[in-house]
């Protein structure tokens, strides 16, 4: 064993839509977590495995961490995502608190306090610094949000442009135990190709219909078969009402074809294989507030 090699689990935490999945993908070097401009695009806890000569980061990407609304007002989906985010804190060695440059509000404070309450070292990752028009505000901003908070490190980065990641990785590795890699060098996630295929379809739904159907859709992969050099995939898009089904399909089926085409292209890049993708839209009323339906669609602890 190389005594200098380090490996461990790293929680990627923050309020919704600050770039947690973009950061995970940038560190892994492949798209393992879907990304869209819509808050709460990430619904599942998944591992992104980033392997470097000096060590291995097992990144736990999570849904955005936010305050519980209470059982009477929060949907079953909302409660599930909060459980997934909080569950990510179990068994990790260090946490990355991701915030958007120039911003800090009660939601960021809540996420920080949740991490400190779990007894974890917290490295502050200030993302999207490239979007700050006036760079002179960065240092005063960092000083203000660090005051009274015990950060193990502070790193201004741009995950999208891959700026500042080398120093971040070096810092994170110092907080991980000295041990051999936990996963193989060629592994990038703990999720199956079947799961990732469903997420690629859902990403296109979020990107193209986020304003019209923010959380009323989910995707179930009914079939996934290897046919020679081709993958044959059948995916069902579930909605909650007939009117939503019509929106997803679009005039003459145009929107559904566009969703399928872009999802297929993403799959082919990720899987490095030809993909034949079929999609259908079906209705299940109230699925997002039905615990049994959520389990059927793969939302389980």
XYZ file of C-alpha atoms in Angstrom:
301
model
C 0.000 0.000 0.000
C 1.175 3.487 -0.873
C 1.265 5.308 2.506
C 0.580 8.628 0.779
C -2.518 7.409 -1.093
C -5.816 8.627 0.334
C -9.415 7.658 -0.338
C -12.764 8.358 1.236
C -16.308 9.628 0.960
C -17.045 13.302 0.332
C -20.570 14.719 0.711
C -21.454 17.444 -1.798
C -24.061 19.530 0.008
C -25.816 22.849 -0.488
C -29.126 24.447 -1.153
C -30.821 23.715 -4.495
C -29.315 24.930 -7.760
C -25.824 26.014 -6.691
C -23.944 23.641 -9.021
C -23.409 20.514 -6.898
C -23.989 18.144 -9.805
C -21.860 20.254 -12.162
C -19.024 20.076 -9.622
C -19.419 16.313 -9.209
C -19.312 15.791 -12.976
C -16.284 18.083 -13.347
C -14.307 16.191 -10.705
C -15.292 12.764 -12.069
C -14.557 13.847 -15.631
C -17.807 12.342 -16.929
C -21.508 13.077 -16.717
C -22.817 10.936 -13.872
C -25.303 13.448 -12.460
C -27.859 15.299 -14.556
C -27.870 19.088 -14.683
C -30.524 21.677 -15.525
C -31.213 25.310 -14.591
C -34.176 24.142 -12.471
C -33.841 23.789 -8.684
C -34.024 20.245 -7.289
C -33.087 18.563 -10.567
C -31.144 15.980 -8.533
C -33.564 13.655 -6.736
C -31.364 10.690 -5.830
C -28.232 10.275 -3.791
C -25.545 8.885 -6.073
C -21.806 8.340 -5.993
C -19.434 9.964 -8.442
C -15.986 8.357 -8.308
C -13.075 10.688 -9.032
C -9.710 8.931 -9.231
C -6.379 10.764 -9.176
C -2.772 9.555 -8.804
C -2.734 10.826 -5.205
C -6.072 9.377 -4.157
C -9.739 8.782 -4.809
C -12.740 10.956 -3.943
C -16.029 9.103 -3.620
C -18.354 12.061 -4.121
C -21.856 11.759 -2.704
C -24.041 14.042 -4.831
C -27.357 14.855 -3.209
C -30.643 16.659 -3.685
C -30.539 20.214 -2.372
C -30.697 20.377 1.408
C -33.555 22.520 2.650
C -35.761 22.902 5.690
C -38.561 20.385 6.160
C -41.958 21.941 5.593
C -43.607 19.498 7.937
C -45.420 16.274 7.111
C -48.724 18.059 6.519
C -47.447 20.414 3.811
C -44.457 18.679 2.212
C -45.119 16.219 -0.595
C -43.806 12.682 -0.362
C -41.240 13.619 -3.040
C -40.068 16.627 -1.010
C -39.683 14.474 2.114
C -37.826 11.819 0.106
C -35.300 14.343 -1.239
C -34.600 15.717 2.229
C -34.053 12.178 3.556
C -31.667 11.475 0.676
C -29.702 14.666 1.349
C -29.450 14.017 5.090
C -28.620 10.345 4.532
C -25.585 11.425 2.525
C -23.942 12.635 5.736
C -23.692 9.148 7.218
C -20.257 7.578 6.847
C -18.546 10.434 5.002
C -15.146 11.857 5.890
C -15.544 15.471 4.806
C -18.257 17.688 3.343
C -18.143 20.247 0.567
C -20.623 23.061 1.197
C -21.329 24.508 -2.238
C -22.645 28.080 -2.459
C -23.074 30.520 -5.314
C -20.516 33.340 -5.421
C -21.829 36.574 -3.975
C -24.788 34.921 -2.255
C -25.453 33.634 1.247
C -28.866 33.393 2.845
C -30.770 31.393 5.452
C -30.728 28.272 3.266
C -26.914 28.328 3.161
C -26.768 28.842 6.927
C -29.146 25.906 7.386
C -26.947 23.644 5.248
C -23.790 24.717 7.121
C -25.377 24.082 10.511
C -26.595 20.654 9.396
C -23.025 19.724 8.423
C -21.473 21.055 11.616
C -24.159 19.242 13.590
C -23.032 16.015 11.942
C -19.488 16.657 13.199
C -17.943 16.840 9.747
C -15.053 19.017 8.546
C -16.662 21.495 6.136
C -14.812 22.862 3.099
C -16.547 25.883 1.604
C -16.752 25.766 -2.193
C -17.759 29.107 -3.695
C -18.954 28.246 -7.183
C -19.567 30.392 -10.274
C -16.922 33.003 -9.406
C -16.567 33.593 -13.155
C -20.024 35.196 -13.099
C -18.981 37.949 -10.708
C -18.705 41.080 -12.839
C -16.766 42.959 -10.150
C -14.006 40.651 -8.896
C -13.024 43.095 -6.140
C -16.089 42.063 -4.141
C -14.874 38.462 -3.811
C -12.417 38.854 -0.912
C -14.761 40.949 1.274
C -17.553 38.445 0.526
C -15.360 35.481 1.540
C -14.352 37.272 4.731
C -17.947 38.054 5.633
C -19.349 34.542 5.158
C -16.337 32.921 6.892
C -16.714 35.091 9.996
C -17.835 32.993 12.949
C -17.854 29.789 10.891
C -15.259 27.058 11.181
C -14.408 26.110 7.607
C -11.647 23.561 7.032
C -10.859 25.342 3.767
C -12.298 27.917 1.371
C -12.120 27.503 -2.415
C -13.480 29.919 -5.037
C -14.074 27.880 -8.209
C -15.936 27.642 -11.484
C -17.113 24.054 -11.831
C -18.434 24.691 -15.337
C -15.088 26.061 -16.551
C -13.069 23.658 -14.352
C -11.215 26.506 -12.641
C -9.800 26.039 -9.141
C -10.468 22.299 -9.014
C -6.838 21.184 -8.653
C -6.350 23.089 -5.384
C -9.732 21.874 -4.136
C -8.863 18.216 -4.768
C -5.504 18.608 -3.022
C -7.231 20.099 0.026
C -9.980 17.460 0.153
C -7.467 14.611 -0.014
C -5.813 15.875 3.191
C -9.058 15.132 5.050
C -9.352 11.546 3.818
C -7.850 8.456 5.467
C -4.688 6.885 4.070
C -5.928 3.769 2.281
C -6.183 2.074 -1.087
C -8.811 3.117 -3.630
C -12.342 2.041 -2.734
C -13.374 1.544 -6.372
C -11.675 0.457 -9.560
C -9.784 3.028 -11.598
C -12.310 2.821 -14.466
C -15.427 3.088 -12.288
C -17.178 6.457 -12.288
C -20.438 5.818 -10.398
C -22.277 3.256 -8.301
C -25.410 3.578 -10.456
C -26.318 1.202 -13.280
C -26.566 2.152 -16.941
C -30.301 1.528 -16.620
C -30.579 4.168 -13.882
C -28.425 6.648 -15.813
C -30.558 6.164 -18.937
C -33.674 7.171 -17.008
C -31.891 10.209 -15.624
C -30.857 11.311 -19.132
C -34.521 11.318 -20.185
C -35.536 13.176 -17.022
C -32.837 15.772 -17.621
C -34.394 16.640 -20.965
C -37.811 16.897 -19.334
C -36.397 19.339 -16.777
C -34.582 21.346 -19.426
C -37.462 21.574 -21.892
C -40.489 21.577 -19.573
C -39.146 22.866 -16.274
C -41.427 25.892 -16.198
C -44.551 24.001 -17.263
C -44.059 20.733 -15.353
C -41.450 21.393 -12.653
C -41.888 18.255 -10.525
C -44.838 16.411 -12.030
C -42.752 14.013 -14.140
C -40.572 11.018 -13.469
C -39.057 8.336 -15.687
C -39.179 4.554 -15.378
C -36.936 2.455 -17.614
C -39.066 -0.563 -18.487
C -36.544 -2.330 -20.691
C -32.783 -2.231 -21.145
C -31.230 -4.818 -23.428
C -27.884 -5.302 -25.139
C -28.390 -6.190 -28.804
C -24.936 -6.771 -30.264
C -23.240 -3.385 -30.295
C -26.514 -1.554 -29.644
C -28.448 -0.776 -26.450
C -32.244 -1.025 -26.781
C -33.958 1.067 -24.112
C -37.641 1.594 -23.391
C -38.574 4.432 -21.027
C -41.938 5.514 -19.625
C -42.437 9.171 -18.706
C -44.980 9.335 -15.884
C -47.119 12.433 -15.329
C -49.987 13.170 -12.961
C -52.721 14.458 -15.313
C -53.881 14.043 -18.906
C -53.160 17.714 -19.587
C -49.540 17.155 -18.590
C -49.330 14.179 -20.942
C -50.368 16.404 -23.834
C -47.679 18.963 -22.894
C -44.937 16.315 -22.850
C -46.002 14.844 -26.198
C -46.421 18.230 -27.878
C -48.087 19.038 -31.167
C -47.884 16.027 -33.433
C -45.499 14.342 -30.976
C -42.776 16.888 -31.773
C -41.732 17.633 -28.192
C -41.517 13.963 -27.176
C -39.344 13.254 -30.222
C -37.033 16.143 -29.279
C -36.749 14.878 -25.690
C -35.992 11.367 -26.943
C -33.428 12.513 -29.506
C -31.426 14.623 -27.048
C -31.592 11.960 -24.330
C -30.398 9.311 -26.794
C -27.456 11.491 -27.837
C -26.433 11.934 -24.188
C -26.666 8.180 -23.602
C -24.522 7.399 -26.629
C -21.804 9.743 -25.370
C -21.880 8.328 -21.843
C -22.209 4.639 -22.771
C -19.992 4.849 -25.877
C -22.506 2.747 -27.782
C -25.340 3.096 -30.267
C -28.701 3.498 -28.534
C -32.205 2.740 -29.776
C -34.567 4.602 -27.443
C -38.352 4.325 -27.280
C -40.388 6.596 -25.006
C -44.023 6.554 -23.887
C -46.026 8.941 -21.702
C -48.460 7.544 -19.119
C -50.607 9.044 -16.366
C -50.606 8.076 -12.680
C -52.548 10.615 -10.642
C -50.777 12.031 -7.595
C -47.680 9.865 -7.933
C -45.377 12.520 -6.403
C -47.319 12.444 -3.126
C -47.748 8.666 -2.989
C -45.080 6.783 -1.007
C -45.956 3.472 -2.705
C -45.686 5.016 -6.172
C -42.334 6.582 -5.297
C -40.976 3.171 -4.259
C -42.249 1.652 -7.506
C -40.393 4.350 -9.465
C -37.131 3.709 -7.633
C -37.295 6.309 -4.861
C -36.328 4.247 -1.836
C -33.780 4.555 0.964
